Amino acid sequence: MTPASVADNRFESHTLVVTLHRRSGALDRVVGLLRRHGCTLVALGFGPSDEPDVDRARVTFVGASGPRVAQQLGRLVDVISATDTTRPLAPRSAAVHQAPFHSQADGTSDGTHQET
Amino acid sequence: MTRPAVERTGAQIMCEALLRQKVEVIFGIPGGAIMPFYDALYEFRDTLRHVLCRHEQGAGHAAEGYARASGRVGVCIATSGPGATNLVTPIADAWMDSTPIVAITGQVPSALLGTDAFQEVDIAGVTLPITKQSYVVRSAADLPRVFAEAFYVAASGRPGPVLIDVTKDAQQERVVPDWEIAYDLPGYVDARDRPLDWLAIRRVVDLINAAEQPLILAGQGIIQAGAQQELITFAEQTRIPVVTTLHGLGAFPQDHSLSLGMAGMHGWAHVNRAIQRCDLLLNIGSRFDDRVTGKAGTFARKATIVHVDIEAAELGKNVVADIGIVGDARRVLRALIERTPPRDTAQWRQHVDRLRREHPPKSYRWERATAGSLSPSEVYSSLRRAIGARDDVRVVTDVGQHQMWAAQLLEWRRPRSHLTSGGSGTMGFAIPAALGAALAAPDETIWVIVGDGGFQMTNQELATIAQEDVVNIKIAIVNNGYLGMVRQWQELFESRRYSATRLSSPSFARLTEAYGMRGMTVTEPHEVAGAIDAAWKHRGSVVIDFQVEREANVFPIVPQGREIGDMMLSPDANTTALADASSNGVGR
């Protein structure tokens, strides 16, 4: 029984929303974990959340499975939550056509981006 | 201990913080950026033992050995720059083997950070992917909280290494420390505190009741949770045989009738075959490392798989389990013991016994040594006899053939009695790790088994052993004049093209004598038992150079990437797959 991720399409993009403790190195660990899993970042948005000392990142990447990366991110001490928000039927090329990530600061929220 | 109104330097606060964590011994080397700490340590020299190692890698592995032998957090300390980067290998080793250590490094003054100052290295950045957490401290006021968090994070949940990098000015800064500490860890949950998934537990109980050929795979998680007794009770109640991983050696006593032995690349044939045959595999506290599973998609292919792990991120990572349970092995086992009715597995155990008779470990254990030379088997059988039923012995192994022979041929009964570098496979681990273990267990005898390759990587720590007057380390070098495991792969898989594996070495006995310790050389089979006996009785640490048969191999071996049923049992049998003859053709 092989994990699904092995068969995962390398060009399929995934989007995760990650909330993390605001401290030096927290985002580095998130990005480093993505790199370690062979992901290429396609889009990255980062900004403060509604809670004090908690930041929110939205990362879109290709190269590994979204649920798997979300699960591994849960291992990081500074990650409070990591949610795969990839739309299940998104076309494979969706990521490159997606509107760039808007942080909460500019008023847009999850799922407002358009898929082509 | 504290006088709240009194100002303390950051360095003094660091020492006090270590004492508050009940640290008794630290391993390190001073240098420019950590000098304020060492100056403060002078005041604490009666309560905080510092062991001056000869290389920071040695200090790091010693902290690991201390942690693994004692179950407590090991501490190593180094200066900035090269001191810090020399800790990278042990930090990586601790990361891979889930060993709780706190590595403390000095850093250049904060005003110089980012300027490529003398001995400046971004060690937090370097170690980012191999630490559970890291801190760069630039203010003395943060030190009490940082130290408390670091020890808590290192030891809790799935243990691991934590780095604390302290700038020199933070060590010098004077503040009134606030020891009323609240952790600032909103993203961290100690998995031991999580509620158990009772629905999953109930499903596992049903699976156990229904299974005809169940098997337990026990990993280091049993040892770290202190769950050996629970595992024995559970296995006896359900009559389920137990196999272990390399790090699981000692999790279940091998003299128990339900013990089958070690699984994996160098596991016994009957163990690997039992895994491929079983219909229910209960993995408790192992992460399905590729050295255990072989080709992951084929591992335990007939079985319903249950995976109990303290780390949620391990569930489904390497092998997809039918049921995953996040939790501490002891809690989960207690829950299972309470709910699983006693049962028997007589038929299945008879079948496994048949597997063992078909390929008894002894029959392919050794190639015959050429006449007149010393077979490694002589060394291991003598050691095994000498250790006997003693419970005051730890064995530390390095990495390579000697490590696998030790895992296969010695009898493991006790948690924390087998210390090795598993996930990282760090040659050079054994000698400094034994130093740490010897300080954690001063009343026990620490046997080191190491190859001639690994011995040369960290044997400068013999000087530390001598200076610290550590007398309970007995080192057996299994010296075959090769980087033996690589040579074996070259023999088996690369047509004996021995590329860069031949080693010539100095006289290890004379080298040891130069360190002021007793050294011996053994070349004849009849000398082996006497040398081990002499080493044991000698009041002082000893090195015995066993010059063994040069091209002995470790069998069985599962070639990398193959399923674990595909075992080579001898060099002639090229990747022979063992048909499961006794299973009516249900084998492969």
XYZ file of C-alpha atoms in Angstrom:
704
model
C 0.000 0.000 0.000
C 1.691 3.097 -1.213
C 0.722 6.552 -0.044
C -1.391 8.336 -2.597
C 1.136 11.133 -2.850
C 3.594 8.984 -4.744
C 1.210 8.741 -7.625
C 0.235 12.366 -7.294
C 0.468 14.397 -10.410
C 3.556 16.546 -10.214
C 1.953 19.397 -12.077
C -1.226 19.603 -10.119
C -1.299 22.685 -7.960
C -2.419 22.736 -4.373
C -3.327 25.539 -2.070
C -2.942 25.449 1.676
C -3.946 27.979 4.254
C -1.548 27.935 7.174
C -1.873 29.842 10.423
C 1.294 30.213 12.383
C 2.721 31.676 15.515
C 4.397 35.000 14.807
C 8.037 34.448 15.578
C 11.314 34.621 13.752
C 11.810 31.609 11.521
C 8.209 30.374 11.542
C 7.534 31.103 7.878
C 11.028 29.840 6.986
C 10.097 26.464 8.404
C 6.912 26.346 6.366
C 8.693 27.261 3.148
C 11.608 24.947 3.979
C 9.263 22.027 4.495
C 7.685 22.660 1.107
C 11.115 22.679 -0.519
C 12.078 19.471 1.278
C 9.037 17.735 -0.122
C 9.993 18.718 -3.625
C 7.382 21.425 -4.002
C 7.785 24.466 -6.176
C 6.012 27.517 -4.834
C 3.663 29.108 -7.323
C 2.097 31.722 -5.085
C 2.661 32.869 -1.547
C 0.622 35.312 0.470
C 1.452 36.224 4.011
C 0.017 38.627 6.532
C -1.480 39.057 9.955
C -4.606 37.170 10.949
C -7.402 38.467 13.146
C -5.730 37.014 16.213
C -2.832 38.725 17.934
C 0.581 37.183 17.214
C -0.874 34.825 14.657
C -0.039 35.144 10.980
C -1.688 33.535 8.065
C -0.058 32.250 4.911
C -1.631 30.939 1.801
C 0.723 28.851 -0.256
C 0.099 27.460 -3.712
C 2.582 24.894 -4.973
C 3.123 22.065 -7.397
C 5.114 18.900 -6.863
C 3.527 17.135 -3.901
C 0.139 16.236 -2.554
C -1.768 18.927 -0.694
C -3.140 16.763 2.119
C 0.259 15.188 2.655
C 2.049 18.510 2.916
C -0.692 19.838 5.199
C -0.193 16.802 7.437
C 3.570 17.284 7.562
C 3.157 21.008 8.312
C 1.203 19.973 11.392
C 4.465 18.659 12.786
C 5.993 22.139 12.960
C 5.859 23.581 16.439
C 4.869 27.055 15.221
C 2.125 25.924 12.866
C -1.287 26.279 14.483
C -3.282 24.888 11.580
C -2.724 23.851 7.991
C -5.716 23.307 5.742
C -5.782 22.067 2.204
C -8.155 24.386 0.364
C -7.453 23.029 -3.089
C -10.686 22.740 -5.019
C -11.061 19.101 -5.926
C -11.956 19.637 -9.569
C -9.559 22.467 -10.290
C -7.956 22.183 -13.697
C -4.300 21.243 -13.508
C -3.158 24.556 -14.825
C -5.325 26.475 -12.407
C -2.510 27.772 -10.289
C -0.857 29.779 -12.975
C -4.125 31.422 -13.890
C -5.255 32.128 -10.397
C -5.368 35.624 -9.171
C -2.449 36.215 -6.856
C -3.121 35.596 -3.217
C -4.654 38.441 -1.280
C -3.949 38.541 2.371
C -6.806 39.187 4.750
C -5.503 42.655 5.147
C -6.845 43.748 1.800
C -10.270 42.389 2.436
C -10.407 39.282 0.327
C -10.690 35.927 1.934
C -10.314 32.255 1.124
C -11.867 31.056 -2.048
C -12.361 34.426 -3.653
C -9.812 33.651 -6.310
C -11.227 32.571 -9.633
C -10.423 29.370 -11.333
C -10.221 29.479 -15.053
C 17.620 29.082 44.300
C 16.340 32.411 43.059
C 16.594 35.839 44.500
C 14.092 37.604 42.275
C 15.299 41.105 42.981
C 18.890 40.321 42.089
C 20.241 41.097 38.670
C 21.907 38.214 36.885
C 23.823 38.046 33.654
C 22.305 36.128 30.789
C 25.072 33.554 31.224
C 24.183 33.031 34.879
C 20.533 32.724 33.921
C 21.476 30.019 31.392
C 23.244 28.033 34.125
C 20.345 28.467 36.519
C 17.904 27.471 33.813
C 19.853 24.241 33.268
C 19.744 23.492 36.983
C 16.015 24.172 37.064
C 15.671 21.563 34.324
C 17.537 19.152 36.617
C 20.458 18.943 34.194
C 23.451 17.280 35.831
C 25.932 17.024 32.998
C 26.591 18.969 29.805
C 29.008 18.156 26.993
C 30.801 20.907 25.159
C 33.772 22.955 24.058
C 34.248 26.662 24.829
C 35.090 29.366 22.314
C 34.806 33.114 21.819
C 31.085 33.618 21.492
C 30.174 31.271 24.356
C 32.837 32.480 26.799
C 30.453 34.459 29.027
C 28.493 31.245 29.615
C 31.669 29.363 30.488
C 32.684 32.140 32.852
C 29.373 31.833 34.680
C 29.689 28.041 34.622
C 32.766 28.419 36.827
C 30.459 29.415 39.700
C 28.276 26.381 39.041
C 31.106 23.862 38.617
C 30.085 21.894 41.706
C 26.492 21.415 40.629
C 26.691 21.341 36.842
C 29.226 18.869 35.505
C 30.801 19.952 32.251
C 32.520 17.341 30.122
C 35.122 18.878 27.844
C 34.933 16.949 24.592
C 37.562 17.030 21.855
C 35.239 17.811 18.981
C 31.751 19.291 19.052
C 30.439 16.300 17.120
C 31.611 14.197 20.053
C 29.791 16.513 22.465
C 26.598 16.200 20.445
C 26.701 12.403 20.241
C 27.575 12.222 23.941
C 24.440 14.238 24.698
C 22.502 11.793 22.536
C 24.006 8.782 24.305
C 23.138 10.326 27.658
C 19.575 10.986 26.524
C 19.051 7.546 25.027
C 20.479 5.726 28.026
C 18.619 7.786 30.626
C 15.417 8.908 28.925
C 16.239 12.460 29.924
C 17.189 15.468 27.800
C 20.866 15.516 26.781
C 22.640 18.862 26.570
C 25.560 19.886 24.374
C 27.136 23.283 24.006
C 29.433 24.918 21.489
C 30.634 28.264 20.347
C 29.490 30.038 17.205
C 30.619 29.345 13.642
C 32.618 26.112 13.332
C 31.728 25.018 16.851
C 28.074 25.253 15.942
C 28.405 23.631 12.519
C 30.245 20.705 14.105
C 27.032 20.027 16.014
C 25.043 19.659 12.813
C 25.695 15.918 12.423
C 24.557 14.962 15.938
C 21.568 17.298 15.641
C 20.594 15.556 12.400
C 21.135 12.206 14.089
C 18.914 13.195 17.007
C 16.286 14.439 14.576
C 16.209 11.161 12.680
C 16.141 9.014 15.815
C 13.794 11.245 17.856
C 16.375 11.780 20.584
C 15.670 14.609 23.022
C 18.641 16.955 23.112
C 19.071 20.666 23.633
C 22.001 22.123 21.705
C 23.203 25.478 22.999
C 25.401 27.631 20.799
C 27.035 30.976 21.311
C 26.446 33.577 18.633
C 28.267 36.764 17.676
C 27.030 39.952 19.396
C 23.633 40.970 18.061
C 25.021 44.201 16.606
C 27.204 42.083 14.319
C 24.500 39.660 13.187
C 24.354 39.489 9.428
C 27.722 41.160 8.917
C 29.778 38.002 8.279
C 31.503 38.683 11.555
C 34.302 36.436 12.793
C 32.909 32.950 13.474
C 29.406 33.970 12.473
C 27.229 31.237 11.029
C 23.451 31.317 10.878
C 23.215 28.050 12.786
C 19.476 28.378 13.329
C 19.104 28.654 9.566
C 21.497 25.772 8.919
C 19.647 23.458 11.305
C 16.121 24.582 10.419
C 15.088 21.314 8.739
C 16.656 19.071 11.405
C 15.447 20.674 14.618
C 12.085 20.306 16.255
C 12.380 23.960 17.244
C 15.070 26.607 17.429
C 15.609 29.916 19.177
C 17.894 32.842 18.525
C 18.094 34.751 21.795
C 19.219 38.363 21.725
C 17.894 39.456 25.079
C 18.746 37.958 28.459
C 15.184 38.502 29.644
C 13.965 35.877 27.175
C 16.279 33.158 28.475
C 14.126 31.674 31.269
C 11.171 31.144 28.942
C 13.291 29.945 26.030
C 15.096 27.329 28.129
C 11.857 26.092 29.678
C 10.212 25.818 26.263
C 13.238 24.171 24.697
C 13.394 21.378 27.275
C 9.639 20.905 27.159
C 9.540 20.715 23.353
C 12.609 18.439 23.181
C 11.193 15.901 25.634
C 7.463 15.942 24.929
C 5.370 14.387 22.175
C 7.777 12.858 19.723
C 11.118 13.880 21.222
C 13.744 15.654 19.156
C 16.567 18.183 19.070
C 16.050 21.845 19.953
C 18.631 24.545 19.293
C 19.186 27.620 21.460
C 21.512 30.156 19.847
C 22.423 32.941 22.291
C 24.207 36.087 21.196
C 27.230 37.063 23.218
C 25.667 40.329 24.364
C 22.580 38.490 25.587
C 24.880 36.322 27.700
C 26.500 39.452 29.136
C 23.357 41.523 29.632
C 22.241 41.940 33.238
C 18.548 41.558 33.993
C 16.374 40.433 36.841
C 15.186 37.040 35.598
C 11.503 36.290 35.698
C 11.077 32.589 36.400
C 7.288 32.782 36.400
C 7.212 31.312 32.962
C 4.302 30.692 30.664
C 5.068 28.758 27.508
C 4.398 30.724 24.365
C 3.611 27.787 22.105
C 0.160 28.283 20.603
C 0.826 25.815 17.777
C 2.197 22.980 19.884
C 0.251 20.170 21.471
C 2.058 17.434 23.344
C 0.543 14.444 21.594
C 0.637 12.527 24.870
C -2.136 14.810 26.141
C -4.451 14.297 23.199
C -7.617 12.337 23.852
C -7.509 8.837 22.410
C -9.632 7.921 19.449
C -11.844 5.378 21.200
C -13.697 4.470 18.047
C -10.417 3.454 16.457
C -9.420 1.508 19.580
C -12.706 -0.397 19.394
C -12.116 -1.206 15.729
C -8.628 -2.479 16.544
C -10.043 -4.734 19.252
C -12.497 -6.182 16.722
C -9.666 -6.725 14.251
C -7.590 -8.532 16.875
C -10.506 -10.792 17.722
C -11.080 -11.627 14.083
C -7.449 -12.048 12.992
C -5.987 -15.485 12.488
C -2.379 -14.477 11.938
C -1.766 -11.279 13.873
C 1.675 -9.794 14.446
C 2.982 -6.911 16.533
C 5.751 -4.691 15.141
C 7.294 -2.842 18.075
C 9.392 0.271 17.579
C 11.273 2.763 19.661
C 7.981 4.400 20.606
C 7.503 1.562 23.105
C 10.819 2.375 24.743
C 10.266 6.120 24.776
C 6.824 5.699 26.290
C 8.182 3.302 28.915
C 5.664 0.725 27.702
C 7.631 -2.530 27.767
C 5.554 -4.028 30.569
C 2.313 -3.057 28.822
C 3.572 -4.616 25.592
C 4.412 -7.872 27.382
C 1.001 -7.941 29.075
C -0.798 -7.215 25.821
C 1.156 -9.821 23.847
C 0.616 -12.475 26.507
C -3.083 -11.731 26.778
C -3.610 -11.991 23.029
C -0.784 -14.484 22.297
C 0.350 -12.301 19.403
C 4.013 -12.772 18.423
C 6.228 -9.684 18.490
C 8.850 -8.508 16.035
C 10.830 -5.316 16.515
C 12.652 -2.707 14.514
C 16.336 -1.941 15.077
C 15.454 0.805 17.566
C 12.786 -1.443 19.010
C 15.416 -3.909 20.246
C 14.844 -4.082 23.976
C 11.198 -3.048 23.671
C 10.256 -6.716 24.094
C 12.506 -9.277 25.765
C 13.974 -11.627 23.205
C 14.038 -14.526 25.656
C 10.234 -14.393 25.722
C 8.465 -17.192 23.862
C 6.445 -14.669 21.826
C 9.538 -12.834 20.590
C 10.477 -13.500 16.974
C 13.345 -11.063 16.519
C 14.237 -8.103 14.335
C 12.590 -7.275 11.030
C 13.855 -5.445 7.982
C 16.778 -5.296 5.602
C 18.919 -7.440 7.913
C 16.098 -9.039 9.844
C 15.814 -12.780 10.182
C 14.139 -14.634 7.341
C 11.353 -16.011 9.482
C 10.553 -12.537 10.796
C 10.290 -10.960 7.365
C 8.302 -13.905 6.117
C 5.935 -13.676 9.076
C 5.346 -10.021 8.194
C 4.584 -10.903 4.584
C 2.298 -13.666 5.773
C 0.354 -12.046 8.633
C -3.241 -10.905 8.258
C -3.088 -8.181 10.906
C -0.043 -6.054 11.610
C -0.115 -3.903 14.722
C 2.688 -1.374 14.378
C 3.186 0.277 17.725
C 5.737 3.064 17.862
C 7.601 2.567 14.616
C 7.546 4.891 11.638
C 7.763 2.320 8.818
C 11.302 3.306 7.923
C 12.387 2.054 4.504
C 15.040 -0.163 6.122
C 12.153 -1.956 7.823
C 9.606 -2.041 5.020
C 11.729 -2.610 1.927
C 9.552 -1.656 -1.020
C 6.800 0.063 0.933
C 3.940 -0.855 -1.373
C 4.600 -4.551 -0.844
C 5.102 -4.495 2.924
C 2.746 -6.776 4.872
C 0.705 -6.996 1.714
C -1.812 -9.460 3.100
C -2.370 -7.628 6.330
C -4.767 -5.120 7.681
C -2.396 -2.536 9.090
C -2.844 -0.638 12.328
C -0.372 2.154 13.004
C -0.005 3.643 16.472
C 2.324 6.630 16.540
C 2.863 9.631 18.777
C 3.380 11.728 15.642
C 0.296 12.394 13.532
C 2.494 13.308 10.573
C 3.828 9.726 10.468
C 0.435 8.165 9.819
C 0.229 7.335 6.146
C 3.622 8.864 5.369
C 5.459 5.713 4.308
C 2.838 2.982 4.519
C -0.878 3.632 4.459
C -2.520 2.080 7.491
C -6.109 0.900 7.617
C -6.381 2.380 11.068
C -4.126 5.087 12.442
C -4.072 6.064 16.082
C -2.184 9.074 17.365
C -1.053 8.486 20.888
C 1.463 7.473 23.450
C 2.241 3.752 23.140
C 1.645 3.082 26.808
C -1.782 4.728 26.868
C -2.861 2.963 23.713
C -1.613 -0.401 24.970
C -3.383 0.067 28.295
C -6.594 0.839 26.440
C -6.154 -2.287 24.313
C -5.305 -4.472 27.324
C -8.503 -3.347 29.027
C -10.717 -4.089 26.060
C -9.215 -7.086 24.292
C -10.397 -10.462 25.576
C -7.726 -13.150 25.956
C -7.310 -15.292 22.886
C -4.910 -17.789 21.422
C -2.959 -17.978 18.183
C -1.593 -21.504 18.482
C -1.891 -22.395 14.804
C -0.255 -19.193 13.684
C 2.555 -19.553 16.155
C 3.150 -23.100 14.958
C 3.323 -21.750 11.450
C 5.869 -19.135 12.470
C 7.908 -21.792 14.260
C 7.891 -23.767 11.041
C 9.185 -20.711 9.181
C 11.946 -20.433 11.742
C 12.876 -24.095 11.355
C 13.016 -23.810 7.579
C 15.548 -21.031 7.708
C 16.992 -21.133 11.191
C 19.039 -18.000 11.851
C 22.165 -20.032 12.541
C 22.207 -21.833 9.229
C 23.075 -18.768 7.199
C 24.511 -16.646 9.918
C 28.115 -16.929 8.868
C 30.270 -17.656 5.972
C 33.072 -19.891 7.096
C 36.112 -17.927 8.003
C 39.162 -18.939 6.049
C 41.442 -21.195 8.039
C 43.469 -19.447 10.674
C 41.468 -16.239 10.697
C 39.069 -14.957 13.302
C 35.428 -15.011 12.335
C 33.287 -12.127 13.616
C 30.932 -14.781 14.962
C 33.553 -15.735 17.557
C 33.522 -12.191 18.862
C 29.742 -11.953 19.044
C 29.159 -15.377 20.545
C 31.791 -14.712 23.206
C 30.271 -11.312 23.958
C 26.827 -12.822 24.134
C 28.048 -15.469 26.563
C 29.875 -12.884 28.645
C 26.853 -10.608 28.868
C 24.632 -13.601 29.609
C 21.661 -12.653 31.710
C 23.308 -9.583 33.208
C 21.105 -6.536 33.486
C 23.862 -4.042 34.099
C 25.131 -3.799 30.550
C 24.400 -1.370 27.735
C 25.643 -1.918 24.229
C 26.398 1.017 21.961
C 27.002 0.245 18.325
C 28.234 2.387 15.470
C 27.068 1.988 11.879
C 27.839 -0.795 9.455
C 28.270 -4.548 9.411
C 29.290 -4.807 13.065
C 26.086 -2.940 13.977
C 23.858 -5.395 12.152
C 25.732 -8.400 13.545
C 25.256 -6.996 17.035
C 21.553 -6.419 16.411
C 21.190 -9.965 15.102
C 23.452 -11.930 17.398
C 23.237 -10.423 20.854
C 20.148 -10.995 22.935
C 18.173 -7.855 23.712
C 15.948 -7.903 26.724
C 15.912 -4.496 28.292
C 14.755 -1.066 27.087
C 17.589 1.432 26.576
C 20.182 -1.355 26.562
C 20.747 -1.023 22.802
C 21.959 2.376 21.598
C 22.770 2.970 17.981
C 22.435 5.464 15.175
C 19.539 4.201 13.104
C 17.763 6.697 10.887
C 20.789 8.815 10.178
C 23.341 5.984 10.071
C 26.049 8.181 11.526
C 29.461 6.501 11.565
C 31.384 7.852 14.515
C 28.340 7.801 16.775
C 29.386 5.001 19.098
C 32.376 6.205 21.083
C 31.042 9.613 22.112
C 27.541 8.163 22.617
C 29.082 5.573 24.938
C 30.685 8.393 26.909
C 27.234 9.920 27.413
C 25.736 6.546 28.312
C 28.565 5.835 30.755
C 27.790 9.042 32.647
C 24.057 8.316 32.596
C 24.633 4.791 33.916
C 27.848 4.961 35.938
C 27.222 1.652 37.701
C 26.806 -0.298 34.504
C 29.247 -1.535 31.897
C 28.995 0.099 28.499
C 30.151 -2.188 25.715
C 30.901 -0.427 22.465
C 30.964 -2.362 19.232
C 32.465 -0.344 16.423
C 34.108 -0.923 13.063
C 37.592 0.173 12.125
C 36.068 2.841 9.865
C 33.773 4.403 12.463
C 36.393 4.143 15.211
C 38.654 6.473 13.262
C 35.930 9.083 12.880
C 35.538 10.052 16.536
C 38.202 8.225 18.542
C 39.610 11.539 19.725
C 36.970 11.226 22.442
C 39.168 8.552 24.040
C 41.027 11.561 25.409
C 37.786 12.803 26.967
C 37.106 9.365 28.444
C 40.610 9.343 29.919
C 40.481 12.904 31.263
C 37.063 12.396 32.840
C 38.282 9.129 34.351
C 35.353 7.226 32.882
C 36.138 3.604 33.683
C 33.088 1.682 32.521
C 33.516 1.750 28.727
C 34.771 -1.392 26.979
C 35.294 -0.931 23.270
C 35.363 -3.871 20.870
C 36.584 -2.926 17.407
C 35.434 -5.384 14.784
C 38.330 -4.623 12.487
C 38.148 -6.079 8.999
C 40.274 -3.533 7.172
C 37.390 -2.339 5.070
C 34.470 -0.002 5.141
C 32.736 -3.324 5.453
C 29.113 -2.634 4.659
C 29.992 -0.655 1.552
C 32.445 -3.404 0.570
C 29.680 -5.973 1.042
C 27.378 -4.031 -1.285
C 30.226 -3.755 -3.784
C 30.720 -7.504 -3.547
C 27.063 -8.355 -3.922
C 25.803 -5.678 -6.258
C 28.818 -4.165 -8.022
C 30.806 -7.208 -9.130
C 33.408 -6.918 -6.370
C 34.696 -3.589 -7.644
C 36.090 -2.463 -4.298
C 36.131 1.236 -4.936
C 37.659 3.209 -2.040
C 36.670 0.787 0.704
C 40.031 -0.672 1.768
C 41.317 0.790 5.006
C 44.734 0.618 6.544
C 44.828 1.589 10.165
C 47.341 2.274 12.889
C 47.750 -0.145 15.765
C 44.561 0.614 17.675
C 45.946 -1.026 20.798
C 49.010 1.221 20.792
C 46.881 4.240 19.957
C 44.719 3.433 22.976
C 47.784 3.008 25.182
C 48.908 6.438 24.025
C 45.668 7.814 25.469
C 46.603 6.188 28.767
C 44.041 3.434 28.512
C 44.429 -0.289 28.121
C 44.588 -1.572 24.557
C 44.587 -5.164 23.329
C 44.862 -6.849 19.971
C 43.155 -10.165 19.278
C 43.768 -12.161 16.133
C 43.117 -15.763 17.224
C 39.762 -17.371 18.030
C 41.051 -18.868 21.270
C 42.015 -15.418 22.597
C 38.564 -13.870 22.266
C 36.853 -14.979 25.458
C 39.934 -14.241 27.551
C 40.254 -10.722 26.153
C 36.603 -9.947 26.853
C 36.988 -11.274 30.367
C 40.146 -9.250 30.940
C 38.470 -6.112 29.629
C 35.503 -6.626 31.908
C 37.671 -7.121 34.965
C 40.042 -4.261 34.194
C 39.333 -1.195 36.299
C 39.303 1.281 33.511
C 38.085 1.721 30.001
C 39.549 -0.637 27.434
C 39.860 -1.007 23.680
C 40.114 -4.471 22.125
C 41.061 -4.586 18.461
C 39.520 -7.777 17.090
C 41.156 -8.334 13.723
C 38.580 -10.448 11.982
C 37.947 -12.201 8.708
C 38.088 -9.449 6.123
C 35.228 -10.318 3.832
C 32.537 -11.718 6.083
C 29.060 -10.568 5.144
C 25.824 -9.728 6.893
C 23.030 -12.079 5.935
C 20.187 -12.047 5.332
C 20.127 -8.897 3.282
C 17.165 -7.496 1.424
C 18.529 -5.538 -1.530
C 17.423 -1.933 -1.386
C 14.052 -1.305 -2.970
C 12.983 -4.948 -2.907
C 10.179 -6.381 -0.882
C 11.330 -7.745 2.457
C 10.533 -11.308 1.435
C 13.297 -11.074 -1.198
C 16.197 -11.997 1.009
C 19.695 -13.017 0.036
C 20.874 -15.646 2.452
C 24.331 -16.128 0.968
C 26.490 -14.443 -1.667
C 25.724 -17.192 -4.170
C 21.989 -16.934 -3.921
C 21.563 -13.833 -5.993
C 18.478 -12.059 -4.623
C 16.724 -15.314 -4.014
C 13.129 -14.855 -3.163
C 12.114 -17.309 -0.518
C 8.994 -19.136 -1.473
C 6.825 -19.545 1.550
C 6.872 -23.311 1.180
C 4.879 -24.087 4.241
C 1.990 -21.828 3.368
C 0.382 -23.864 0.597
C 1.545 -21.605 -2.130
C 0.135 -18.494 -0.545
C 3.616 -17.005 -0.402
C 4.852 -14.748 -3.051
